[in-house]
């Protein structure tokens, strides 16, 4: 699952909801902005939560091994626009789910979900 949206749009809040649906306690989910990746076990599937915000070099993204991770559970990638287009198919994004979260008025958000 690829997540797109501006700062504060609610990408991590969306992943918390996803975690709850997988049986992972929502309060365990935090933004992986500084750790780059969080792994949550104990639900029906393992949830891997990745944040690419601080990565600017495509080689750093390659070093994360997202292809292998995508095969072992549910992979949610924040700031997916930083993924090089050549890597999209390798992480399952071409057949995965793309989620765009946009600010609305006040606390409202508009969420668009598309199949890759």
Tab-separated table of C-alpha atoms in Angstrom:
chain	number	residue	atom	x	y	z
A	1	UNK	CA	0.000	0.000	0.000
A	2	UNK	CA	1.408	3.333	-1.039
A	3	UNK	CA	0.367	6.421	0.920
A	4	UNK	CA	0.561	9.921	-0.535
A	5	UNK	CA	-0.213	13.241	1.135
A	6	UNK	CA	1.220	16.421	2.561
A	7	UNK	CA	2.671	16.753	6.059
A	8	UNK	CA	-0.079	16.314	8.615
A	9	UNK	CA	-2.536	14.851	6.134
A	10	UNK	CA	-3.134	11.764	8.267
A	11	UNK	CA	-1.023	9.029	6.691
A	12	UNK	CA	0.028	7.581	10.046
A	13	UNK	CA	-3.550	7.837	11.341
A	14	UNK	CA	-4.622	5.823	8.289
A	15	UNK	CA	-1.992	3.167	9.090
A	16	UNK	CA	-3.290	3.037	12.680
A	17	UNK	CA	-6.712	2.152	11.271
A	18	UNK	CA	-5.135	-0.460	9.005
A	19	UNK	CA	-3.313	-1.923	12.014
A	20	UNK	CA	-6.569	-2.142	13.952
A	21	UNK	CA	-8.144	-4.017	11.056
A	22	UNK	CA	-5.252	-6.494	11.135
A	23	UNK	CA	-5.635	-7.033	14.870
A	24	UNK	CA	-2.634	-4.939	15.915
A	25	UNK	CA	-3.392	-2.470	18.748
A	26	UNK	CA	-3.689	0.983	17.170
A	27	UNK	CA	-1.872	2.646	20.069
A	28	UNK	CA	1.292	0.659	19.248
A	29	UNK	CA	1.568	2.373	15.841
A	30	UNK	CA	3.757	5.462	15.609
A	31	UNK	CA	5.270	7.384	12.745
A	32	UNK	CA	8.521	5.802	11.565
A	33	UNK	CA	9.892	9.142	10.321
A	34	UNK	CA	13.145	8.797	12.270
A	35	UNK	CA	13.414	4.993	12.406
A	36	UNK	CA	12.359	4.617	8.735
A	37	UNK	CA	10.515	1.363	9.413
A	38	UNK	CA	8.349	-0.151	12.131
A	39	UNK	CA	7.261	-3.785	12.265
A	40	UNK	CA	4.086	-4.816	14.055
A	41	UNK	CA	3.431	-8.484	14.769
A	42	UNK	CA	0.603	-10.147	16.635
A	43	UNK	CA	-2.177	-9.438	14.164
A	44	UNK	CA	-3.487	-11.653	11.384
A	45	UNK	CA	-0.550	-10.512	9.242
A	46	UNK	CA	2.646	-8.661	10.065
A	47	UNK	CA	2.360	-4.950	9.290
A	48	UNK	CA	5.466	-3.182	7.997
A	49	UNK	CA	5.176	0.610	8.187
A	50	UNK	CA	7.806	2.550	6.224
A	51	UNK	CA	8.304	6.304	5.999
A	52	UNK	CA	10.448	7.600	3.127
A	53	UNK	CA	10.159	11.293	4.097
A	54	UNK	CA	13.812	11.692	5.138
A	55	UNK	CA	15.275	9.700	2.239
A	56	UNK	CA	16.354	11.571	-0.870
A	57	UNK	CA	18.768	9.140	-2.488
A	58	UNK	CA	17.137	6.221	-4.362
A	59	UNK	CA	20.017	4.003	-3.195
A	60	UNK	CA	18.924	4.536	0.424
A	61	UNK	CA	15.458	3.320	-0.527
A	62	UNK	CA	16.935	0.285	-2.288
A	63	UNK	CA	18.893	-0.549	0.879
A	64	UNK	CA	15.643	-0.980	2.832
A	65	UNK	CA	14.878	-4.227	0.986
A	66	UNK	CA	11.233	-3.383	0.395
A	67	UNK	CA	10.850	-6.182	-2.156
A	68	UNK	CA	11.528	-8.828	0.474
A	69	UNK	CA	9.393	-7.116	3.092
A	70	UNK	CA	6.401	-6.889	0.738
A	71	UNK	CA	6.380	-10.685	0.453
A	72	UNK	CA	6.174	-11.225	4.221
A	73	UNK	CA	3.115	-9.236	5.242
A	74	UNK	CA	1.307	-5.954	4.658
A	75	UNK	CA	3.604	-3.138	3.580
A	76	UNK	CA	2.424	0.462	4.063
A	77	UNK	CA	4.777	3.110	2.630
A	78	UNK	CA	4.357	6.768	3.586
A	79	UNK	CA	5.759	9.359	1.171
A	80	UNK	CA	5.550	6.796	-1.616
A	81	UNK	CA	6.146	9.512	-4.194
A	82	UNK	CA	9.839	9.165	-3.272
A	83	UNK	CA	9.902	5.596	-4.603
A	84	UNK	CA	11.658	5.547	-7.954
A	85	UNK	CA	9.171	4.565	-10.675
A	86	UNK	CA	11.461	1.709	-11.643
A	87	UNK	CA	10.934	0.200	-8.153
A	88	UNK	CA	7.134	0.350	-8.037
A	89	UNK	CA	6.566	-3.067	-9.564
A	90	UNK	CA	9.218	-4.611	-7.337
A	91	UNK	CA	7.400	-3.684	-4.121
A	92	UNK	CA	4.034	-4.834	-5.424
A	93	UNK	CA	2.870	-1.279	-6.012
A	94	UNK	CA	1.832	-1.853	-9.597
A	95	UNK	CA	-0.800	-4.300	-8.373
A	96	UNK	CA	-1.184	-2.868	-4.874
A	97	UNK	CA	-3.292	-0.130	-3.364
A	98	UNK	CA	-2.565	3.584	-3.720
A	99	UNK	CA	-4.025	5.881	-1.040
A	100	UNK	CA	-3.981	9.658	-1.420
A	101	UNK	CA	-4.967	11.744	1.610
A	102	UNK	CA	-5.683	15.433	1.097
A	103	UNK	CA	-6.519	18.186	3.547
A	104	UNK	CA	-10.101	19.386	3.527
A	105	UNK	CA	-11.554	22.213	5.575
A	106	UNK	CA	-10.677	22.077	9.272
A	107	UNK	CA	-10.119	18.497	10.387
A	108	UNK	CA	-11.705	16.996	7.275
A	109	UNK	CA	-9.706	14.809	4.914
A	110	UNK	CA	-10.439	13.496	1.441
A	111	UNK	CA	-9.156	9.968	0.883
A	112	UNK	CA	-8.832	8.467	-2.588
A	113	UNK	CA	-8.095	4.752	-2.846
A	114	UNK	CA	-7.097	3.173	-6.153
A	115	UNK	CA	-5.906	-0.249	-7.126
A	116	UNK	CA	-2.465	-0.130	-8.752
